[in-house]
């Protein structure tokens, strides 16, 4: 009996090891208005005006250092949330941490973009976000929110037509649940 239990425990442990090895950063799905990712152990409730977009329909070309996890938009408008996982310290960008990532974002701006502010958002029972808000006057309002998850950065790009709509998206990201 003990031998059979030991064998069963060994089989269960082997199955768990095979399952864990098979996980990837792209292990996410959307059910209703909730995005969940088992690799990063996160869930994000999308604002009610956004719907998830099929990632295969997007013209996204990340290298081996970036994985597109989620795209959600408002109707057919370009407004919405994009979530990327960026592997740290991988060529060609060699991103070191959250601050380094946001510095690289700032360097890539066009002259028409105006910085609204940069802040650190510390959540009591959740992840800490580095946030950078910027806008293209009279066109769009944007926010980049970055948090660390192991060897990755989770990068949220929120894009809206108004400051009010942007606040709803940012609040949804900040409320992200991490297990």
Coordinates of N, CA, C and O in Angstrom, one line a residue:
X1 N 0.8 -1.2 0.0 CA 0.0 0.0 0.0 C 0.9 1.3 0.0 O 0.6 2.2 -0.8
X2 N 1.9 1.3 0.8 CA 2.8 2.4 0.9 C 3.5 2.6 -0.4 O 3.7 3.7 -0.9
X3 N 3.9 1.4 -1.0 CA 4.6 1.4 -2.3 C 3.7 2.0 -3.4 O 4.2 2.8 -4.2
X4 N 2.5 1.7 -3.4 CA 1.5 2.2 -4.4 C 1.3 3.7 -4.2 O 1.3 4.4 -5.2
X5 N 1.2 4.1 -3.0 CA 1.0 5.6 -2.7 C 2.3 6.4 -3.1 O 2.2 7.4 -3.7
X6 N 3.5 5.8 -2.9 CA 4.7 6.4 -3.3 C 4.8 6.5 -4.8 O 5.2 7.6 -5.3
X7 N 4.4 5.5 -5.5 CA 4.4 5.5 -6.9 C 3.4 6.5 -7.5 O 3.7 7.3 -8.4
X8 N 2.2 6.6 -6.9 CA 1.2 7.6 -7.3 C 1.8 9.0 -7.1 O 1.6 9.9 -7.9
X9 N 2.4 9.2 -5.9 CA 3.0 10.6 -5.6 C 4.0 10.9 -6.6 O 4.1 12.1 -7.1
X10 N 4.9 9.9 -7.0 CA 5.9 10.2 -8.0 C 5.3 10.5 -9.4 O 5.8 11.4 -10.0
X11 N 4.3 9.8 -9.8 CA 3.6 10.1 -11.1 C 3.0 11.5 -11.1 O 3.1 12.3 -12.0
X12 N 2.3 11.9 -10.0 CA 1.7 13.2 -9.8 C 2.8 14.3 -9.9 O 2.7 15.3 -10.6
X13 N 3.9 14.1 -9.2 CA 5.1 15.0 -9.2 C 5.6 15.2 -10.6 O 6.0 16.3 -11.0
X14 N 5.8 14.0 -11.3 CA 6.3 14.1 -12.7 C 5.4 14.9 -13.6 O 5.8 15.7 -14.4
X15 N 4.1 14.6 -13.4 CA 3.1 15.3 -14.3 C 3.2 16.8 -14.0 O 3.2 17.6 -14.9
X16 N 3.3 17.2 -12.7 CA 3.4 18.6 -12.4 C 4.6 19.2 -12.9 O 4.6 20.4 -13.4
X17 N 5.7 18.5 -12.9 CA 7.0 19.1 -13.5 C 6.9 19.3 -15.0 O 7.3 20.3 -15.6
X18 N 6.2 18.3 -15.7 CA 6.1 18.4 -17.1 C 5.1 19.6 -17.5 O 5.4 20.4 -18.4
X19 N 4.1 19.8 -16.7 CA 3.2 20.9 -16.9 C 3.9 22.2 -16.7 O 3.7 23.1 -17.4
X20 N 4.7 22.3 -15.6 CA 5.3 23.6 -15.3 C 6.3 23.9 -16.4 O 6.5 25.1 -16.8
X21 N 7.0 23.0 -16.9 CA 8.0 23.2 -18.0 C 7.3 23.7 -19.2 O 7.8 24.5 -20.0
X22 N 6.1 23.2 -19.5 CA 5.4 23.6 -20.7 C 4.7 25.0 -20.7 O 4.2 25.4 -21.7
X23 N 4.8 25.7 -19.5 CA 4.2 27.0 -19.5 C 5.0 28.0 -20.2 O 6.2 27.9 -20.3
X24 N 4.3 29.1 -20.7 CA 5.0 30.2 -21.4 C 4.3 31.5 -21.0 O 3.2 31.5 -20.5
X25 N 5.1 32.6 -21.2 CA 4.5 33.9 -20.9 C 3.2 34.2 -21.6 O 2.4 34.9 -21.2
X26 N 3.0 33.5 -22.8 CA 1.8 33.7 -23.6 C 0.6 33.0 -23.1 O -0.5 33.0 -23.7
X27 N 0.7 32.3 -21.9 CA -0.4 31.5 -21.4 C -1.5 32.4 -20.8 O -1.7 32.4 -19.6
X28 N -2.2 33.1 -21.6 CA -3.3 34.0 -21.1 C -4.6 33.8 -21.9 O -4.5 33.3 -23.1
X29 N -5.7 34.1 -21.4 CA -7.0 34.0 -22.0 C -7.9 35.1 -21.5 O -7.7 35.6 -20.4
X30 N -9.0 35.3 -22.3 CA -10.0 36.3 -21.8 C -11.3 35.5 -21.7 O -11.7 34.8 -22.7
X31 N -12.0 35.7 -20.6 CA -13.3 35.1 -20.4 C -14.2 36.2 -19.9 O -13.9 36.8 -18.9
X32 N -15.2 36.5 -20.7 CA -16.0 37.7 -20.4 C -15.2 38.9 -20.6 O -14.6 39.2 -21.6
X33 N -15.1 39.7 -19.5 CA -14.2 40.9 -19.5 C -13.0 40.8 -18.6 O -12.4 41.8 -18.2
X34 N -12.6 39.5 -18.3 CA -11.4 39.3 -17.5 C -10.3 38.6 -18.2 O -10.5 37.5 -18.8
X35 N -9.1 39.2 -18.3 CA -7.9 38.6 -18.8 C -7.2 37.9 -17.7 O -6.9 38.5 -16.6
X36 N -6.8 36.6 -17.9 CA -6.0 35.9 -16.9 C -4.8 35.3 -17.6 O -4.9 34.9 -18.7
X37 N -3.7 35.3 -16.8 CA -2.5 34.7 -17.4 C -1.9 33.8 -16.3 O -1.6 34.3 -15.2
X38 N -1.9 32.5 -16.6 CA -1.4 31.5 -15.5 C 0.1 31.6 -15.3 O 0.6 31.2 -14.2
X39 N 0.9 32.0 -16.3 CA 2.3 32.0 -16.2 C 2.7 33.2 -15.2 O 3.5 32.9 -14.3
X40 N 2.1 34.3 -15.4 CA 2.4 35.5 -14.5 C 1.5 35.5 -13.3 O 1.6 36.3 -12.4
X41 N 0.4 34.6 -13.2 CA -0.5 34.6 -12.2 C -1.2 35.9 -11.9 O -1.2 36.4 -10.8
X42 N -1.7 36.5 -13.0 CA -2.4 37.8 -12.9 C -3.8 37.6 -13.5 O -4.1 36.8 -14.3
X43 N -4.7 38.5 -13.1 CA -6.0 38.7 -13.7 C -6.3 40.2 -13.7 O -6.0 40.9 -12.8
X44 N -6.9 40.6 -14.8 CA -7.2 42.0 -15.1 C -8.6 42.1 -15.6 O -9.0 41.5 -16.6
X45 N -9.5 42.9 -14.9 CA -10.8 43.1 -15.3 C -10.8 44.3 -16.3 O -10.4 45.4 -15.9
X46 N -11.2 44.1 -17.5 CA -11.3 45.2 -18.5 C -12.4 46.1 -18.2 O -13.5 45.7 -17.8
X47 N -12.2 47.4 -18.5 CA -13.3 48.4 -18.4 C -14.5 47.9 -19.3 O -14.2 47.3 -20.3
X48 N -15.7 48.2 -18.9 CA -16.9 47.7 -19.7 C -16.9 48.1 -21.1 O -17.5 47.5 -22.0
X49 N -16.3 49.3 -21.5 CA -16.3 49.8 -22.8 C -15.3 49.1 -23.7 O -15.2 49.4 -24.9
X50 N -14.4 48.3 -23.2 CA -13.4 47.6 -24.0 C -13.7 46.2 -24.2 O -14.3 45.5 -23.4
X51 N -13.2 45.7 -25.4 CA -13.3 44.3 -25.7 C -12.0 43.8 -26.2 O -11.2 44.5 -26.8
X52 N -11.7 42.5 -25.9 CA -10.4 41.9 -26.3 C -10.4 41.7 -27.8 O -11.4 41.4 -28.4
X53 N -9.2 41.9 -28.4 CA -9.0 41.8 -29.8 C -8.2 40.5 -30.1 O -7.3 40.2 -29.3
X54 N -8.5 39.8 -31.1 CA -7.7 38.6 -31.5 C -6.3 39.0 -31.8 O -6.1 39.8 -32.7
X55 N -5.3 38.5 -31.1 CA -4.0 38.9 -31.2 C -3.4 38.6 -32.6 O -2.6 39.2 -33.2
X56 N -3.9 37.5 -33.2 CA -3.5 37.1 -34.5 C -3.9 38.0 -35.6 O -3.2 38.1 -36.7
X57 N -4.9 38.9 -35.4 CA -5.3 39.8 -36.4 C -4.5 41.1 -36.3 O -4.6 42.0 -37.2
X58 N -3.6 41.2 -35.4 CA -2.8 42.5 -35.3 C -1.4 42.3 -36.0 O -0.9 41.2 -36.1
X59 N -0.9 43.4 -36.5 CA 0.4 43.3 -37.1 C 1.5 43.7 -36.1 O 2.1 44.7 -36.1
X60 N 1.7 42.7 -35.2 CA 2.6 42.9 -34.1 C 3.9 42.1 -34.3 O 3.7 40.9 -34.6
X61 N 5.0 42.7 -34.2 CA 6.3 42.0 -34.5 C 7.2 42.2 -33.3 O 8.0 43.1 -33.3
X62 N 7.1 41.4 -32.3 CA 8.0 41.5 -31.1 C 9.1 40.4 -31.4 O 8.9 39.5 -32.1
X63 N 10.2 40.7 -30.8 CA 11.3 39.7 -30.9 C 11.2 38.7 -29.9 O 10.1 38.5 -29.2
X64 N 12.3 38.0 -29.6 CA 12.2 36.9 -28.6 C 12.2 37.6 -27.2 O 12.1 36.9 -26.2
X65 N 12.3 38.9 -27.1 CA 12.3 39.6 -25.8 C 11.0 40.2 -25.5 O 10.8 40.7 -24.4
X66 N 10.0 40.1 -26.4 CA 8.7 40.7 -26.2 C 7.6 39.7 -26.6 O 7.7 39.0 -27.6
X67 N 6.6 39.7 -25.7 CA 5.4 38.8 -26.0 C 4.2 39.7 -25.9 O 3.9 40.3 -24.8
X68 N 3.4 39.8 -26.9 CA 2.1 40.5 -26.8 C 1.1 39.6 -26.1 O 0.8 38.5 -26.6
X69 N 0.6 40.1 -25.0 CA -0.3 39.2 -24.2 C -1.8 39.6 -24.4 O -2.6 38.7 -24.3
X70 N -2.1 40.9 -24.5 CA -3.5 41.3 -24.6 C -3.6 42.6 -25.4 O -2.7 43.5 -25.3
X71 N -4.6 42.7 -26.2 CA -5.0 43.9 -26.8 C -6.5 44.1 -26.6 O -7.3 43.1 -26.9
X72 N -7.0 45.2 -26.1 CA -8.4 45.5 -25.9 C -8.7 46.9 -26.4 O -7.9 47.8 -26.2
X73 N -9.8 47.0 -27.1 CA -10.0 48.3 -27.7 C -11.5 48.7 -27.5 O -12.3 47.8 -27.2
X74 N -11.8 49.9 -27.7 CA -13.1 50.5 -27.7 C -13.7 50.4 -29.1 O -13.3 51.2 -29.9
X75 N -14.6 49.5 -29.3 CA -15.2 49.4 -30.7 C -14.1 49.1 -31.7 O -13.3 48.3 -31.5
X76 N -14.1 49.9 -32.8 CA -13.1 49.7 -33.8 C -12.0 50.9 -33.7 O -11.1 51.0 -34.5
X77 N -12.2 51.7 -32.7 CA -11.2 52.8 -32.4 C -9.9 52.3 -32.0 O -9.8 51.2 -31.4
X78 N -8.8 53.0 -32.2 CA -7.5 52.6 -31.7 C -7.3 52.8 -30.2 O -6.3 52.4 -29.7
X79 N -8.3 53.3 -29.5 CA -8.2 53.5 -28.1 C -8.3 52.2 -27.4 O -9.0 51.3 -27.8
X80 N -7.5 52.0 -26.3 CA -7.6 50.8 -25.5 C -6.4 50.5 -24.7 O -5.6 51.4 -24.4
X81 N -6.2 49.2 -24.4 CA -5.1 48.8 -23.5 C -4.3 47.7 -24.3 O -4.9 46.8 -24.9
X82 N -3.0 47.8 -24.3 CA -2.2 46.8 -24.8 C -1.3 46.3 -23.7 O -0.7 47.1 -22.9
X83 N -1.1 45.0 -23.6 CA -0.2 44.4 -22.5 C 0.9 43.6 -23.2 O 0.6 42.7 -24.0
X84 N 2.1 44.0 -22.9 CA 3.3 43.2 -23.4 C 4.1 42.7 -22.2 O 4.1 43.3 -21.1
X85 N 4.7 41.5 -22.4 CA 5.7 41.0 -21.4 C 7.0 41.3 -22.1 O 7.3 40.8 -23.2
X86 N 7.9 42.0 -21.4 CA 9.3 42.3 -22.0 C 10.3 41.6 -21.1 O 10.4 41.8 -19.9
X87 N 11.0 40.7 -21.7 CA 12.1 39.9 -21.0 C 13.2 40.9 -20.7 O 13.7 41.6 -21.5
X88 N 13.7 40.8 -19.4 CA 14.7 41.7 -19.0 C 16.1 41.3 -19.5 O 16.3 40.0 -19.6
X89 N 17.0 42.2 -19.8 CA 18.4 42.0 -20.2 C 18.6 41.1 -21.4 O 19.5 40.2 -21.4
X90 N 17.7 41.3 -22.4 CA 17.8 40.5 -23.6 C 18.1 41.5 -24.8 O 17.4 42.5 -24.8
X91 N 19.0 41.1 -25.7 CA 19.2 41.9 -26.9 C 18.0 42.0 -27.7 O 17.2 41.1 -27.7
X92 N 17.7 43.0 -28.5 CA 18.6 44.1 -28.7 C 18.4 45.3 -27.8 O 19.3 46.2 -27.7
X93 N 17.4 45.3 -26.9 CA 17.1 46.5 -26.1 C 17.8 46.5 -24.7 O 18.0 47.5 -24.1
X94 N 18.1 45.3 -24.2 CA 18.8 45.2 -22.9 C 18.1 46.0 -21.8 O 18.7 46.9 -21.2
X95 N 16.8 45.9 -21.7 CA 16.0 46.6 -20.6 C 16.4 46.1 -19.3 O 16.4 44.9 -19.0
X96 N 16.8 47.0 -18.4 CA 17.3 46.6 -17.1 C 16.2 46.5 -16.0 O 16.2 45.6 -15.2
X97 N 15.3 47.4 -16.0 CA 14.3 47.5 -15.0 C 13.2 48.4 -15.5 O 13.2 49.0 -16.6
X98 N 12.2 48.7 -14.6 CA 11.1 49.6 -15.0 C 11.5 51.0 -15.3 O 11.0 51.5 -16.3
X99 N 12.4 51.6 -14.5 CA 12.9 52.9 -14.8 C 13.6 53.0 -16.2 O 13.4 53.9 -16.9
X100 N 14.4 52.0 -16.4 CA 15.2 52.0 -17.7 C 14.2 51.9 -18.9 O 14.4 52.5 -19.9
X101 N 13.2 51.0 -18.7 CA 12.2 50.9 -19.8 C 11.5 52.3 -20.1 O 11.4 52.7 -21.2
X102 N 11.1 52.9 -19.0 CA 10.4 54.2 -19.2 C 11.3 55.3 -19.8 O 10.9 56.2 -20.6
X103 N 12.6 55.2 -19.4 CA 13.6 56.1 -20.0 C 13.7 55.9 -21.5 O 13.7 56.9 -22.3
X104 N 13.6 54.7 -22.0 CA 13.7 54.4 -23.4 C 12.4 54.8 -24.1 O 12.5 55.3 -25.2
X105 N 11.3 54.8 -23.4 CA 10.0 55.3 -24.0 C 10.1 56.8 -24.2 O 9.8 57.3 -25.2
X106 N 10.6 57.5 -23.2 CA 10.8 58.9 -23.3 C 11.7 59.3 -24.5 O 11.4 60.3 -25.2
X107 N 12.7 58.6 -24.7 CA 13.7 58.9 -25.8 C 13.0 58.7 -27.1 O 13.5 59.3 -28.1
X108 N 12.0 57.9 -27.2 CA 11.4 57.6 -28.5 C 10.3 58.6 -28.9 O 9.7 58.5 -30.0
X109 N 10.0 59.6 -28.0 CA 8.9 60.5 -28.3 C 9.1 61.4 -29.5 O 10.2 61.8 -29.7
X110 N 8.0 61.8 -30.1 CA 8.1 62.8 -31.1 C 8.0 64.2 -30.4 O 7.6 64.3 -29.3
X111 N 8.4 65.2 -31.1 CA 8.4 66.5 -30.5 C 7.0 67.0 -30.1 O 6.9 67.9 -29.2
X112 N 5.9 66.5 -30.7 CA 4.6 67.0 -30.4 C 4.0 66.4 -29.1 O 3.0 66.9 -28.6
X113 N 4.7 65.4 -28.5 CA 4.2 64.8 -27.3 C 4.6 65.6 -26.1 O 5.7 66.0 -26.0
X114 N 3.7 65.7 -25.2 CA 4.0 66.4 -23.9 C 3.9 65.5 -22.7 O 2.9 64.8 -22.5
X115 N 4.9 65.6 -21.9 CA 4.9 64.8 -20.7 C 3.9 65.3 -19.7 O 3.9 66.5 -19.4
X116 N 3.0 64.5 -19.2 CA 2.1 64.9 -18.1 C 2.7 64.7 -16.7 O 2.4 65.4 -15.8
X117 N 3.5 63.6 -16.6 CA 4.0 63.3 -15.3 C 4.4 61.9 -15.2 O 4.0 61.0 -15.9
X118 N 5.3 61.6 -14.2 CA 5.8 60.3 -13.9 C 5.6 60.0 -12.4 O 5.9 60.9 -11.6
X119 N 5.1 58.8 -12.1 CA 4.9 58.5 -10.7 C 5.0 57.1 -10.4 O 5.1 56.2 -11.3
X120 N 5.2 56.8 -9.2 CA 5.3 55.4 -8.7 C 4.0 55.1 -7.9 O 3.5 55.9 -7.1
X121 N 3.3 54.0 -8.4 CA 2.0 53.7 -7.7 C 2.2 52.4 -6.9 O 2.5 51.3 -7.5
X122 N 2.2 52.5 -5.6 CA 2.4 51.4 -4.7 C 1.1 51.0 -4.2 O 0.4 51.7 -3.6
X123 N 0.7 49.7 -4.4 CA -0.5 49.1 -4.0 C -0.3 48.4 -2.7 O 0.7 47.6 -2.5
X124 N -1.3 48.4 -1.8 CA -1.2 47.8 -0.5 C -1.0 46.3 -0.7 O -0.1 45.7 -0.1
X125 N -1.8 45.6 -1.4 CA -1.7 44.2 -1.6 C -1.5 43.8 -3.0 O -1.9 42.7 -3.4
X126 N -0.9 44.6 -3.8 CA -0.7 44.3 -5.2 C 0.7 44.8 -5.7 O 1.5 45.2 -4.9
X127 N 0.9 44.7 -7.0 CA 2.2 45.1 -7.5 C 2.4 46.6 -7.5 O 1.5 47.4 -7.4
X128 N 3.7 47.0 -7.5 CA 4.1 48.4 -7.6 C 4.2 48.7 -9.1 O 4.8 48.0 -9.9
X129 N 3.6 49.8 -9.5 CA 3.7 50.2 -10.9 C 4.5 51.5 -11.1 O 4.3 52.4 -10.3
X130 N 5.3 51.6 -12.1 CA 5.9 52.8 -12.5 C 5.1 53.3 -13.6 O 4.8 52.6 -14.6
X131 N 4.6 54.6 -13.5 CA 3.6 55.1 -14.5 C 4.2 56.4 -15.1 O 4.8 57.2 -14.5
X132 N 4.0 56.5 -16.4 CA 4.4 57.7 -17.2 C 3.2 58.1 -18.0 O 2.7 57.3 -18.9
X133 N 2.7 59.3 -17.8 CA 1.6 59.8 -18.6 C 2.1 60.8 -19.6 O 3.0 61.6 -19.3
X134 N 1.5 60.8 -20.8 CA 1.9 61.8 -21.8 C 0.7 62.0 -22.7 O -0.2 61.2 -22.7
X135 N 0.8 63.0 -23.5 CA -0.3 63.3 -24.4 C 0.2 64.0 -25.7 O 1.2 64.6 -25.7
X136 N -0.6 63.7 -26.7 CA -0.4 64.5 -28.0 C -1.6 65.5 -28.0 O -2.8 65.1 -28.1
X137 N -1.3 66.8 -27.8 CA -2.4 67.7 -27.5 C -3.5 67.6 -28.6 O -3.3 67.5 -29.8
X138 N -4.7 67.7 -28.1 CA -6.0 67.6 -28.8 C -6.2 66.3 -29.6 O -7.1 66.2 -30.4
X139 N -5.3 65.3 -29.4 CA -5.4 64.1 -30.2 C -5.7 62.9 -29.3 O -6.6 62.2 -29.5
X140 N -4.7 62.6 -28.4 CA -4.9 61.5 -27.5 C -4.2 61.6 -26.2 O -3.3 62.5 -26.1
X141 N -4.6 60.8 -25.2 CA -4.0 60.8 -23.9 C -3.5 59.4 -23.7 O -4.2 58.4 -24.0
X142 N -2.3 59.3 -23.2 CA -1.6 58.0 -23.0 C -1.0 57.8 -21.6 O -0.6 58.8 -21.0
X143 N -0.9 56.5 -21.3 CA -0.2 56.2 -20.0 C 0.5 54.9 -20.2 O 0.0 53.9 -20.8
X144 N 1.8 54.8 -19.8 CA 2.5 53.6 -19.8 C 2.7 53.2 -18.3 O 3.2 54.0 -17.5
X145 N 2.3 52.0 -18.0 CA 2.4 51.5 -16.6 C 3.2 50.2 -16.7 O 3.0 49.3 -17.5
X146 N 4.2 50.1 -15.8 CA 5.2 49.0 -15.9 C 5.3 48.4 -14.5 O 5.5 49.1 -13.5
X147 N 5.3 47.1 -14.4 CA 5.5 46.4 -13.2 C 6.4 45.2 -13.5 O 6.4 44.6 -14.6
X148 N 7.1 44.7 -12.5 CA 8.0 43.6 -12.7 C 7.3 42.3 -12.3 O 6.6 42.3 -11.3
X149 N 7.6 41.3 -13.1 CA 7.1 39.9 -12.8 C 8.2 38.9 -13.1 O 8.4 38.5 -14.2
X150 N 9.0 38.6 -12.1 CA 10.2 37.7 -12.3 C 11.2 38.3 -13.2 O 11.7 39.4 -13.0
X151 N 11.5 37.6 -14.3 CA 12.5 38.1 -15.3 C 11.8 38.9 -16.4 O 12.4 39.1 -17.4
X152 N 10.6 39.3 -16.2 CA 9.9 40.1 -17.2 C 9.4 41.4 -16.6 O 9.2 41.6 -15.4
X153 N 9.1 42.4 -17.5 CA 8.3 43.5 -17.1 C 7.0 43.3 -17.8 O 6.9 42.9 -19.0
X154 N 5.9 43.6 -17.1 CA 4.6 43.7 -17.7 C 4.3 45.1 -18.0 O 4.3 46.0 -17.1
X155 N 4.1 45.4 -19.3 CA 4.0 46.8 -19.8 C 2.6 47.0 -20.3 O 2.2 46.3 -21.2
X156 N 1.9 47.9 -19.7 CA 0.5 48.3 -20.1 C 0.6 49.6 -20.8 O 1.1 50.6 -20.2
X157 N 0.1 49.7 -22.0 CA 0.0 50.9 -22.8 C -1.5 51.2 -22.9 O -2.2 50.5 -23.5
X158 N -1.9 52.3 -22.2 CA -3.3 52.8 -22.3 C -3.4 54.0 -23.2 O -2.5 54.9 -23.1
X159 N -4.3 54.0 -24.1 CA -4.5 55.1 -25.0 C -6.0 55.4 -25.1 O -6.8 54.6 -25.2
X160 N -6.3 56.7 -24.9 CA -7.7 57.2 -24.8 C -7.9 58.5 -25.5 O -6.9 59.2 -25.8
X161 N -9.1 58.8 -25.8 CA -9.5 60.1 -26.4 C -9.7 61.2 -25.4 O -9.7 62.4 -25.8
X162 N -9.8 60.9 -24.1 CA -9.9 61.9 -23.1 C -9.2 61.5 -21.8 O -8.9 60.3 -21.6
X163 N -8.9 62.5 -21.0 CA -8.3 62.2 -19.7 C -9.2 61.3 -18.8 O -8.7 60.4 -18.1
X164 N -10.5 61.5 -18.9 CA -11.4 60.7 -18.1 C -11.4 59.3 -18.5 O -11.4 58.4 -17.7
X165 N -11.4 59.0 -19.9 CA -11.4 57.6 -20.4 C -10.0 57.0 -20.0 O -10.0 55.8 -19.7
X166 N -9.0 57.7 -20.0 CA -7.6 57.2 -19.7 C -7.6 56.8 -18.2 O -7.1 55.8 -17.8
X167 N -8.2 57.6 -17.3 CA -8.3 57.3 -15.9 C -9.0 56.0 -15.6 O -8.5 55.2 -14.8
X168 N -10.1 55.7 -16.4 CA -10.8 54.4 -16.2 C -9.9 53.3 -16.5 O -9.8 52.3 -15.8
X169 N -9.1 53.4 -17.6 CA -8.2 52.3 -18.0 C -7.0 52.1 -17.0 O -6.7 51.0 -16.6
X170 N -6.5 53.2 -16.6 CA -5.3 53.2 -15.6 C -5.8 52.6 -14.3 O -5.2 51.7 -13.7
X171 N -7.0 53.0 -13.9 CA -7.6 52.4 -12.6 C -7.8 50.9 -12.8 O -7.5 50.1 -11.8
X172 N -8.2 50.4 -13.9 CA -8.4 49.0 -14.2 C -7.0 48.3 -14.1 O -6.9 47.2 -13.5
X173 N -6.0 48.8 -14.7 CA -4.7 48.2 -14.6 C -4.2 48.2 -13.2 O -3.7 47.2 -12.7
X174 N -4.3 49.3 -12.5 CA -3.8 49.4 -11.1 C -4.5 48.4 -10.2 O -4.0 47.8 -9.2
X175 N -5.8 48.0 -10.5 CA -6.6 47.1 -9.7 C -6.3 45.6 -10.1 O -6.9 44.7 -9.6
X176 N -5.3 45.4 -11.0 CA -4.9 44.1 -11.4 C -4.7 43.2 -10.2 O -4.0 43.6 -9.3
X177 N -5.2 42.0 -10.3 CA -5.0 41.0 -9.2 C -3.8 40.1 -9.5 O -3.7 39.6 -10.6
X178 N -2.9 40.0 -8.5 CA -1.7 39.1 -8.7 C -1.9 38.0 -7.6 O -2.0 38.3 -6.4
X179 N -1.9 36.7 -8.0 CA -2.0 35.6 -7.1 C -0.8 35.3 -6.4 O 0.3 35.4 -6.9

